[in-house]
Short mmCIF file of C-alpha atoms and ligand atoms in Angstrom, two decimals:
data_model
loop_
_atom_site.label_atom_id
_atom_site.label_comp_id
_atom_site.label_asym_id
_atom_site.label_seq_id
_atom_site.Cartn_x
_atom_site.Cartn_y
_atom_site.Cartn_z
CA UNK A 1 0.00 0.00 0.00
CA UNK A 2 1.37 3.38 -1.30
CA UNK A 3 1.30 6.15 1.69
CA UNK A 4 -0.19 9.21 0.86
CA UNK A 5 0.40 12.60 2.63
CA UNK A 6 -3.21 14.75 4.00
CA UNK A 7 -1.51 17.93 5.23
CA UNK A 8 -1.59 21.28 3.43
CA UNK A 9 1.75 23.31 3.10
CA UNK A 10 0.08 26.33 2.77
CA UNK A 11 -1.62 26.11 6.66
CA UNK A 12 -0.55 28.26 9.56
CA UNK A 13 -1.01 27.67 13.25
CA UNK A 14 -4.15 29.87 14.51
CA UNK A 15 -3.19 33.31 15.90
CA UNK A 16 -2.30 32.98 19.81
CA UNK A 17 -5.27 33.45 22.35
CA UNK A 18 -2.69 35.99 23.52
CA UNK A 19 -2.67 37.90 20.06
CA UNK A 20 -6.45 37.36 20.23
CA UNK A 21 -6.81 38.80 23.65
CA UNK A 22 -4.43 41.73 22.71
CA UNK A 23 -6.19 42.70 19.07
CA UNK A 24 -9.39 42.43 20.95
CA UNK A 25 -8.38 45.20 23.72
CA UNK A 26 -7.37 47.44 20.27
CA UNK A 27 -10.76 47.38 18.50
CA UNK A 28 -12.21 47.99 21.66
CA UNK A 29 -10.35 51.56 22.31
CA UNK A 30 -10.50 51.97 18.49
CA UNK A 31 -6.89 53.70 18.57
CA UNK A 32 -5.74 51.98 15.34
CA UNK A 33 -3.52 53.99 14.09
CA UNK A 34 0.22 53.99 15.65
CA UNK A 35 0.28 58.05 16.07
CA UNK A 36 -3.85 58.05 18.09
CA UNK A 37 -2.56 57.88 21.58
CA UNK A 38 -4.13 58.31 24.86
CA UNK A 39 -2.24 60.49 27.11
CA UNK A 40 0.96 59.17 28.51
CA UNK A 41 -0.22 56.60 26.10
CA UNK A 42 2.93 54.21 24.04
CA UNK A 43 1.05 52.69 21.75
CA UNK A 44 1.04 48.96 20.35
CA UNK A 45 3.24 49.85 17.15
CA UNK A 46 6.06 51.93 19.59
CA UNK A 47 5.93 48.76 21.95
CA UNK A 48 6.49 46.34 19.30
CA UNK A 49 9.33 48.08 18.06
CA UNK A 50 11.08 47.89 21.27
CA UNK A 51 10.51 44.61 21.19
CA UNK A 52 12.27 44.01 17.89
CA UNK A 53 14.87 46.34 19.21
CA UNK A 54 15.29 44.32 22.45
CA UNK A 55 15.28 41.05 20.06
CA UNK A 56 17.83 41.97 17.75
CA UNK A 57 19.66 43.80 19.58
CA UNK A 58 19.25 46.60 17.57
CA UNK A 59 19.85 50.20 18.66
CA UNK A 60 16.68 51.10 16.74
CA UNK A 61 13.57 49.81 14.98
CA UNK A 62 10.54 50.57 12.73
CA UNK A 63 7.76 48.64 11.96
CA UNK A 64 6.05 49.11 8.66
CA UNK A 65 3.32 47.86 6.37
CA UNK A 66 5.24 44.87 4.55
CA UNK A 67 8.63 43.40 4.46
CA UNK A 68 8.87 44.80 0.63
CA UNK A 69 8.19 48.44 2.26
CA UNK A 70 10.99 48.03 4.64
CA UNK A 71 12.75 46.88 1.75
CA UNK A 72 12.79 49.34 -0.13
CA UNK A 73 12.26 52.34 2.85
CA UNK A 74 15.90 51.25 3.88
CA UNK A 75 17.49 51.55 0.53
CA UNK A 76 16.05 54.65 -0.01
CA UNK A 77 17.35 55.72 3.76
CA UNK A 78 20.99 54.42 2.92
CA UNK A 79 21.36 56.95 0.06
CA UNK A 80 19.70 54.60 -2.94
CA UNK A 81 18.63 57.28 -5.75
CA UNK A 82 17.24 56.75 -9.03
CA UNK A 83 19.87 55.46 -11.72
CA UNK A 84 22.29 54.01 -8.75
CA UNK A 85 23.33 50.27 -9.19
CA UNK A 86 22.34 47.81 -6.03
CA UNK A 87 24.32 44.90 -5.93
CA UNK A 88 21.95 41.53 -5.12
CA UNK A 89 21.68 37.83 -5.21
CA UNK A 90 20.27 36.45 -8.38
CA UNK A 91 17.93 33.43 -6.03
CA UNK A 92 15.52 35.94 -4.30
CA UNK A 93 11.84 36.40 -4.36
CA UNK A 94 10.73 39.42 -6.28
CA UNK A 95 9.91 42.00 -3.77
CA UNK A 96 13.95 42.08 -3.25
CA UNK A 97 14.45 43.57 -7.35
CA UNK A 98 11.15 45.06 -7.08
CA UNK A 99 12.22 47.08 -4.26
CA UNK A 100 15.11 48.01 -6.10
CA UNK A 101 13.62 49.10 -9.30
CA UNK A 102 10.73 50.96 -7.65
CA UNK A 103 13.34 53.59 -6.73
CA UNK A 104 14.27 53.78 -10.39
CA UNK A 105 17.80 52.23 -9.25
CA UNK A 106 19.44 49.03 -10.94
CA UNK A 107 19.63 45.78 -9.97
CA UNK A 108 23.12 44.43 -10.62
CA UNK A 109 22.81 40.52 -9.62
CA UNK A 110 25.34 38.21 -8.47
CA UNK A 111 25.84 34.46 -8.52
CA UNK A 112 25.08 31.90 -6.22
CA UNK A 113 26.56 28.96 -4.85
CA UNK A 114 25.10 25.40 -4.32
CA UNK A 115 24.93 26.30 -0.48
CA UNK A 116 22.12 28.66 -2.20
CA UNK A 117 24.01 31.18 -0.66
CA UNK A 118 25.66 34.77 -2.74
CA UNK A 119 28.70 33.65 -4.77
CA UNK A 120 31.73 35.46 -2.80
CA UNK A 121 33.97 34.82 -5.32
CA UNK A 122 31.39 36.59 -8.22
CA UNK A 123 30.66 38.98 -5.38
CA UNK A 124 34.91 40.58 -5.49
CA UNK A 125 34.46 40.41 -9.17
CA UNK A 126 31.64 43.10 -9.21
CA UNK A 127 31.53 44.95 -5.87
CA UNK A 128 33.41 48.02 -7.52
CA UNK A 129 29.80 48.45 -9.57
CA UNK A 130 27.72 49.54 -6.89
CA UNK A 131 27.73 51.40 -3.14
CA UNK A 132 24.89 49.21 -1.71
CA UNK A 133 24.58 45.47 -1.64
CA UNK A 134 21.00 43.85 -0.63
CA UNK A 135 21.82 40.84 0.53
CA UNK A 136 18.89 37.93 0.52
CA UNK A 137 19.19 35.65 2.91
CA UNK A 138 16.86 33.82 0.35
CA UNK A 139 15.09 30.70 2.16
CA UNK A 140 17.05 30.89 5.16
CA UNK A 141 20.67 30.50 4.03
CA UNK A 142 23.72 32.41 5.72
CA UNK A 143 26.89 33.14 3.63
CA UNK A 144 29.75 33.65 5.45
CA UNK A 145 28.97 36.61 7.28
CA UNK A 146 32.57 37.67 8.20
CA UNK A 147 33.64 37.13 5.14
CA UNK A 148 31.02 38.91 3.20
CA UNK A 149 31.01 42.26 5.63
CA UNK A 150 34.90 42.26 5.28
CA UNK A 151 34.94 42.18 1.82
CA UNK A 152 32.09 44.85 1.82
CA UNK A 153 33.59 47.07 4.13
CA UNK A 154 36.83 47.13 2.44
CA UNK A 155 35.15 48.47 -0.70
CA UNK A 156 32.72 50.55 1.18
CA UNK A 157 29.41 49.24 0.21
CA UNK A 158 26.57 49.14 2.41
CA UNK A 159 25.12 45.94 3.32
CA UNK A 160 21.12 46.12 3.91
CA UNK A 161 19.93 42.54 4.85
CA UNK A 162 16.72 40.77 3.69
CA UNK A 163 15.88 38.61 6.50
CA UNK A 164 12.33 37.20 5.37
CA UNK A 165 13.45 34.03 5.84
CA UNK A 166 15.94 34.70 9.04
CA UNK A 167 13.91 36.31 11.56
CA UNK A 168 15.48 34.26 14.77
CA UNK A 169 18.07 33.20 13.14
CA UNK A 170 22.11 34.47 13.21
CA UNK A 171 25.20 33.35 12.27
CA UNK A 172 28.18 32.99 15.11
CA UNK A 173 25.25 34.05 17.72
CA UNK A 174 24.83 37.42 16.04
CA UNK A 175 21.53 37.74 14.83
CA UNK A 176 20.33 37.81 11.48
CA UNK A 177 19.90 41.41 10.26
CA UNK A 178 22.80 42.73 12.76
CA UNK A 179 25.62 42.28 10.17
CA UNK A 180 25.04 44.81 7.82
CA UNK A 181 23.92 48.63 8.21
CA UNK A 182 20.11 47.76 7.93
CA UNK A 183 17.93 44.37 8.83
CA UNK A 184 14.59 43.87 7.15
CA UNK A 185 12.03 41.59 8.25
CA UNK A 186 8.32 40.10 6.88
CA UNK A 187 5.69 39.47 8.68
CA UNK A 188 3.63 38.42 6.13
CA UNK A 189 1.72 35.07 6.56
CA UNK A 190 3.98 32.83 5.40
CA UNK A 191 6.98 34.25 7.22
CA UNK A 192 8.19 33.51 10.70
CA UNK A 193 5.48 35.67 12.77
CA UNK A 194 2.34 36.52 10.99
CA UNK A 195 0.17 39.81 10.26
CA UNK A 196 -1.15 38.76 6.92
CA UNK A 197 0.77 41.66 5.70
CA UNK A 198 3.57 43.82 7.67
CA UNK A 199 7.68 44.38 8.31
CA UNK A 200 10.30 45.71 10.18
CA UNK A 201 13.37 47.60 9.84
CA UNK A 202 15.97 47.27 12.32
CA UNK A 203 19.66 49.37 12.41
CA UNK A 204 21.96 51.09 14.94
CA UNK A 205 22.66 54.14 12.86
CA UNK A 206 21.20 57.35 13.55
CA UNK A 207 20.34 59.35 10.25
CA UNK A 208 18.97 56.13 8.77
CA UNK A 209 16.68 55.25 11.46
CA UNK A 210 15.51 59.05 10.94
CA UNK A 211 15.12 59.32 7.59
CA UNK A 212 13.66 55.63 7.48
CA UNK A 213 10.26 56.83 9.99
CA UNK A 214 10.17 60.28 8.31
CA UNK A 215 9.78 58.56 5.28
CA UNK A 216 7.36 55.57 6.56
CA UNK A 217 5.23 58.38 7.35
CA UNK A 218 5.86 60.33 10.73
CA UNK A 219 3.60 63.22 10.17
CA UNK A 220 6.30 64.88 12.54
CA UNK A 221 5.52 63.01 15.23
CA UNK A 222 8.44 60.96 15.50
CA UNK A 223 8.75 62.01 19.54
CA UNK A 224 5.54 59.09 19.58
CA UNK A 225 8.92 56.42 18.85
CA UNK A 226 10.43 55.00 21.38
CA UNK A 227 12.88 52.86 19.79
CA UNK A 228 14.22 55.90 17.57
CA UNK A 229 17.75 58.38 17.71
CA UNK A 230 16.20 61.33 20.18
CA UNK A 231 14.31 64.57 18.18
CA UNK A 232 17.84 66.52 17.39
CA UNK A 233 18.69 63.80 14.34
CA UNK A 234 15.03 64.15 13.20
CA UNK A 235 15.23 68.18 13.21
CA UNK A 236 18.80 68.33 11.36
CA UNK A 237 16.48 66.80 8.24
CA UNK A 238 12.58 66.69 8.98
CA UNK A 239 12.33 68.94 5.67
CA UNK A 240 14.05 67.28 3.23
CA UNK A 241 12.73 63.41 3.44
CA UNK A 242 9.56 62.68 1.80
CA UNK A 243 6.66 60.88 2.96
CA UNK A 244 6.09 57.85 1.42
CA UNK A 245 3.23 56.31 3.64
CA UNK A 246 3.67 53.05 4.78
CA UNK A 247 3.47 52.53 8.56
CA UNK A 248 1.81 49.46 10.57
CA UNK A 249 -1.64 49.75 12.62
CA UNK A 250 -2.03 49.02 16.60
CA UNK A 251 -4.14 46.03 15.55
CA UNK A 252 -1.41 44.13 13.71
CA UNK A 253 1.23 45.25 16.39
CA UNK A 254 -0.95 43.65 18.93
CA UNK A 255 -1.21 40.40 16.84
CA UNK A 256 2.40 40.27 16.36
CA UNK A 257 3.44 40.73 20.17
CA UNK A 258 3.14 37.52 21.34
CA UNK A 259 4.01 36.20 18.40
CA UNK A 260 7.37 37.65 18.67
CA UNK A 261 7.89 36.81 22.54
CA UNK A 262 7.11 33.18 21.38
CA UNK A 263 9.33 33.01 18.34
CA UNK A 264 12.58 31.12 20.52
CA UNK A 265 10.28 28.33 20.80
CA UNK A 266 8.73 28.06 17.81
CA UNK A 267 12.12 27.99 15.92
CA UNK A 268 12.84 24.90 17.84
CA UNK A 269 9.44 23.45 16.61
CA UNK A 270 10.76 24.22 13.15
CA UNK A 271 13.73 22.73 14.00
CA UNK A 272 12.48 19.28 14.66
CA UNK A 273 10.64 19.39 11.65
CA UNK A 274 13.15 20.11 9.45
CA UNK A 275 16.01 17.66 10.91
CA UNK A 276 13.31 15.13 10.60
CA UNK A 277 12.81 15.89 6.62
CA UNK A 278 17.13 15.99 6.43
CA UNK A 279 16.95 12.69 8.05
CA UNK A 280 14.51 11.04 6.02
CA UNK A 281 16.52 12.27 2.57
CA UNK A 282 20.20 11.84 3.62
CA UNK A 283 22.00 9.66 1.27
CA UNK A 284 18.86 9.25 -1.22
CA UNK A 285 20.40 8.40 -4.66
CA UNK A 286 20.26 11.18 -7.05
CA UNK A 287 19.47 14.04 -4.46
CA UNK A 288 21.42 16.73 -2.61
CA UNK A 289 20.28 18.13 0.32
CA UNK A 290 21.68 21.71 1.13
CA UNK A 291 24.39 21.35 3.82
CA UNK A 292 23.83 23.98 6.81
CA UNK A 293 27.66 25.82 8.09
CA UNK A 294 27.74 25.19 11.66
CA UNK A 295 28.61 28.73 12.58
CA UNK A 296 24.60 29.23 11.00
CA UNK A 297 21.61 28.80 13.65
CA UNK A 298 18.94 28.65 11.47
CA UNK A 299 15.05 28.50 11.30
CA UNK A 300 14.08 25.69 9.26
CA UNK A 301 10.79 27.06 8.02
CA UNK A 302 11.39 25.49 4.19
CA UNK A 303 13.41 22.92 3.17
CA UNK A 304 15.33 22.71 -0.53
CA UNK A 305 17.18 20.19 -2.05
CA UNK A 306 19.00 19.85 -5.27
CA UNK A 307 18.78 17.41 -8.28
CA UNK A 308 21.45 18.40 -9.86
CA UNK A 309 21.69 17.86 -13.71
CA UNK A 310 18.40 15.68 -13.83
CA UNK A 311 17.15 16.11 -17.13
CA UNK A 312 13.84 18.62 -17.02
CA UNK A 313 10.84 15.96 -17.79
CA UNK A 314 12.75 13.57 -14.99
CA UNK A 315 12.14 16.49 -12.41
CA UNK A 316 8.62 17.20 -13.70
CA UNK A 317 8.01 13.48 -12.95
CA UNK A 318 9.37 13.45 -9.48
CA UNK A 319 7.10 16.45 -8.80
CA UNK A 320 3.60 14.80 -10.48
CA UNK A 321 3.73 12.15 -8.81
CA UNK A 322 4.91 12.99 -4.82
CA UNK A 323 2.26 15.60 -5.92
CA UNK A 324 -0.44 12.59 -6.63
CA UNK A 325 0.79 11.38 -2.95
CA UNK A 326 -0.44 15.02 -1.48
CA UNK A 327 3.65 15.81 -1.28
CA UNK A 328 3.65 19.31 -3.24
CA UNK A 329 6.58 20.35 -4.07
CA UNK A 330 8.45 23.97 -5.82
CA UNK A 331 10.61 23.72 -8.64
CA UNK A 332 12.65 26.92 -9.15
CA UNK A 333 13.93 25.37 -12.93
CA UNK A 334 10.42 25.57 -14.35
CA UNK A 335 10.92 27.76 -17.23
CA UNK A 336 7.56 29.77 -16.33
CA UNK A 337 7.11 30.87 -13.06
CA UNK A 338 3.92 29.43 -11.13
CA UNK A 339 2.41 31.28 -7.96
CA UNK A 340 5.86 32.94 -6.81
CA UNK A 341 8.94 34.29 -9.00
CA UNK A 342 12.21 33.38 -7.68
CA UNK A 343 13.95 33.33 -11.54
CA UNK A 344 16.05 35.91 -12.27
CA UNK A 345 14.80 36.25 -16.03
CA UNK A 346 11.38 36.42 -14.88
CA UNK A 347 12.39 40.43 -14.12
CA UNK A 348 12.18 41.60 -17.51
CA UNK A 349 12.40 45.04 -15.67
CA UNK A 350 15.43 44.13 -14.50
CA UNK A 351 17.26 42.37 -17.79
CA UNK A 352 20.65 41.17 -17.16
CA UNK A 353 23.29 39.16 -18.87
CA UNK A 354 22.56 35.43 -18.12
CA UNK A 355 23.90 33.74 -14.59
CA UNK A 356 25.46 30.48 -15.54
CA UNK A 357 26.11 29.21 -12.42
CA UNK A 358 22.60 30.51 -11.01
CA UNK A 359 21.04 28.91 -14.04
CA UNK A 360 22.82 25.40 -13.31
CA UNK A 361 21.54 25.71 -9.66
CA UNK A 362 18.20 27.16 -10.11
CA UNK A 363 17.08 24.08 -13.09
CA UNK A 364 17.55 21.71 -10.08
CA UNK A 365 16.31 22.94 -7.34
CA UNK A 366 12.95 21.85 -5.52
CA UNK A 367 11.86 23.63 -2.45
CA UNK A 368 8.45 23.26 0.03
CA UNK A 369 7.82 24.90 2.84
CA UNK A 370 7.41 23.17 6.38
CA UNK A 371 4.34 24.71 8.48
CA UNK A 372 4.24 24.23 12.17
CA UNK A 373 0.91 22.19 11.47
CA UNK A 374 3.15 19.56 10.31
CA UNK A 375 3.64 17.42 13.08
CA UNK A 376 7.61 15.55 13.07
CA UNK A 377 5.88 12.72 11.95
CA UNK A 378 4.21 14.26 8.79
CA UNK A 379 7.88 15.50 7.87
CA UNK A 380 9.23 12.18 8.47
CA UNK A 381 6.68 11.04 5.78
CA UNK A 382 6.97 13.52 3.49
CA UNK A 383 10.83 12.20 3.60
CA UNK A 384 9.53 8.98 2.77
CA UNK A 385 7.32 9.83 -0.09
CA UNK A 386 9.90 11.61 -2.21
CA UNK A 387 12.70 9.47 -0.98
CA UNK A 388 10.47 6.33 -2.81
CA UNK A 389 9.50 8.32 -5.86
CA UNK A 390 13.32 10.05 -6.38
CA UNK A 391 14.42 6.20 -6.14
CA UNK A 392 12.18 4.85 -8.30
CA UNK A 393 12.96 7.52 -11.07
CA UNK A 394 16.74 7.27 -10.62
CA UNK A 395 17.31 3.72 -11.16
CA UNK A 396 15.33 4.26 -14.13
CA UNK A 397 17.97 6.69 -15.03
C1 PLP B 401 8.40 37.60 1.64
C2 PLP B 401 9.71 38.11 1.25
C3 PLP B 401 10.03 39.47 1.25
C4 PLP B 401 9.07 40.58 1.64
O1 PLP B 401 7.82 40.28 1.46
P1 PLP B 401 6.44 41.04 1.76
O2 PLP B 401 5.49 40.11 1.13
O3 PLP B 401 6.56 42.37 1.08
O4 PLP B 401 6.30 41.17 3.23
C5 PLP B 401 11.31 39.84 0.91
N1 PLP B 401 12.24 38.92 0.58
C6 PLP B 401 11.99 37.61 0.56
C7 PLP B 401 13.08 36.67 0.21
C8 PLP B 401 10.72 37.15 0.87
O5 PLP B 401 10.46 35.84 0.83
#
């Protein structure tokens, strides 16, 4: 009898009675909006943002309406202007080159390495092009951090992290998003704490964290912060920053609270759940499983693997049928992109020269994500599922 998986991949855990409780108290005042205060009132979106602060470690932090937003609110904040070249990875999902282009600036994308992980190496080659470098921590994968920031300080490019996919995670103990100038963080639903939509920005400089909530939309009341550079930095340029509107509500601040205070544990749940996938692949014929630097802590809220130099119909195979077994599984190779974009020369509005070694990676790599209504022993049979169908193709050669 052939096993067949039940779960669904796209399924979150309910929102925490706590959240509940919380986004219940806000509807009930009504005070919705971060700057409505009561007197001597900090509201949910100021205490949040201590929070993040106090998590990261983080001198200062602002929360905003979507990890895209913060994306592209701390590019903008590190000096980005229109026609300027921004140095990324070429595997990212498209809110990274979006952000980028929005300001009219350039993507210029670099290669990445089977650790799924920016290509150091391609990285020297073209760091002279550009004064910024967004750096993707794209589905949870570290680069050498020391490495990267040593090269990047040497040449004097800004680093501005993308930590969608790292929120509680760090590499060497220092938490993801504390490298560079700037951290960015998602709290979209299918990121690691969950607003539907929403995002932070996290940095320890004091003219970006100014210019980054005069531009998410202050209104000049940027005294109503509490995890913020104190009014002097704000009055040296409160006239020259736009607003570009894009700040979070009390209601999803509330929601996100708990969330946030629960996250340690949580990333162990994930943890469990993705050793027990690893464990159920190692050593399957045919299949690579992304090997994880021990100086990286990571959350292991997806899980990749690579089948390198399958031919394209053998992969499509593997994929119909663990998907006929409920297993359902992302191919980044699949030459048109299908519910997310990951693929490089999907961004026509970003047209570069072709990637080889992206391009080798990319056509073999499968991906699925790994929701904490999983239980271990769904991951262990998810494991089984592909590891029966990957054999059963790869004898056949
Ligand atoms: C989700 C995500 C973002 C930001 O997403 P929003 O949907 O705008 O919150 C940025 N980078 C990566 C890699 C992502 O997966």
């Amino acid at each position: 009898m052939t096993e067949r998986f039940t779960g669904s991949f796209t399924q979150q855990e309910p929102i925490p009675e706590a959240a509940i409780a919380a986004a219940l108290k806000v509807l009930g005042h009504g005070r919705l909006h971060r700057y409505n205060t009561a007197p001597g009132e900090l509201s949910e979106v100021a205490r949040l943002e201590l929070d993040v602060a106090a998590f990261t470690g983080a001198r200062y932090a602002l929360a905003v309406a979507s990890g895209g937003y913060a994306l592209g609110c701390a590019l903008r904040a590190a000096g980005v202007a229109p026609g300027h070249r921004v140095l990324t990875n070429a595997f990212t999902l498209a809110p990274v080159p979006g952000a980028i282009a929005a300001l009219g600036a350039v993507p210029v994308f670099v290669e990445v390495t089977e650790a799924l992980t920016i290509d150091l190496q391609d990285l020297a080659r073209k760091l002279g092009q550009a004064r910024v470098l967004m750096l993707s921590h794209m589905r949870g994968h570290i680069c050498d951090m020391d490495r990267l920031m040593a090269m990047c300080d040497a040449a004097d490019v800004t680093v501005i992290e993308d930590c969608a996919h790292t929120m509680g995670a760090a590499w060497k103990g220092v938490p993801s998003g504390r490298h560079g100038a700037v951290g960015c963080y998602s709290t979209q639903t299918y990121k690691h704490i969950n607003s539907g939509e929403g995002g932070f920005l996290v940095t320890d400089d004091d003219d970006i964290a100014a210019r980054a909530i005069l531009l998410s939309g202050s209104y000049m009341l940027y005294e109503r912060h509490a995890a913020a550079p104190p009014p002097d930095v704000f009055e040296r340029i409160k006239y020259d920053i736009p607003n570009v509107s894009g700040r979070m509500d009390n209601l999803r601040a509330a929601i996100l609270r708990p969330q946030l205070a629960a996250l340690p544990d949580q990333v162990l749940r994930w943890n469990a759940r993705y050793a027990a996938v690893a464990h159920g692949l190692s050593d399957t014929p045919g299949l690579a499983i992304i090997e994880r630097p021990e100086p990286e802590s990571f959350v292991g809220s997806s899980f990749q693997f690579l089948l390198t130099d399958w031919a394209p119909d053998a992969i499509r195979a593997l994929l119909g049928r663990c998907a006929a077994r409920g297993v359902d599984l992302k191919w980044f190779g699949a030459p048109e992109p299908a519910a997310f974009t990951s693929r490089y020369d999907s961004w026509h509005y970003a047209a570069t020269a072709p990637l080889p070694a992206t391009d080798r990676i990319l056509a073999g790599l499968v991906d699925m994500r790994l929701p904490l209504t999983f239980s271990v022993e769904d991951c262990a049979q998810i494991a089984r599922i592909i590891r029966a169908e990957a054999g059963a193709l790869f004898q056949r050669g």
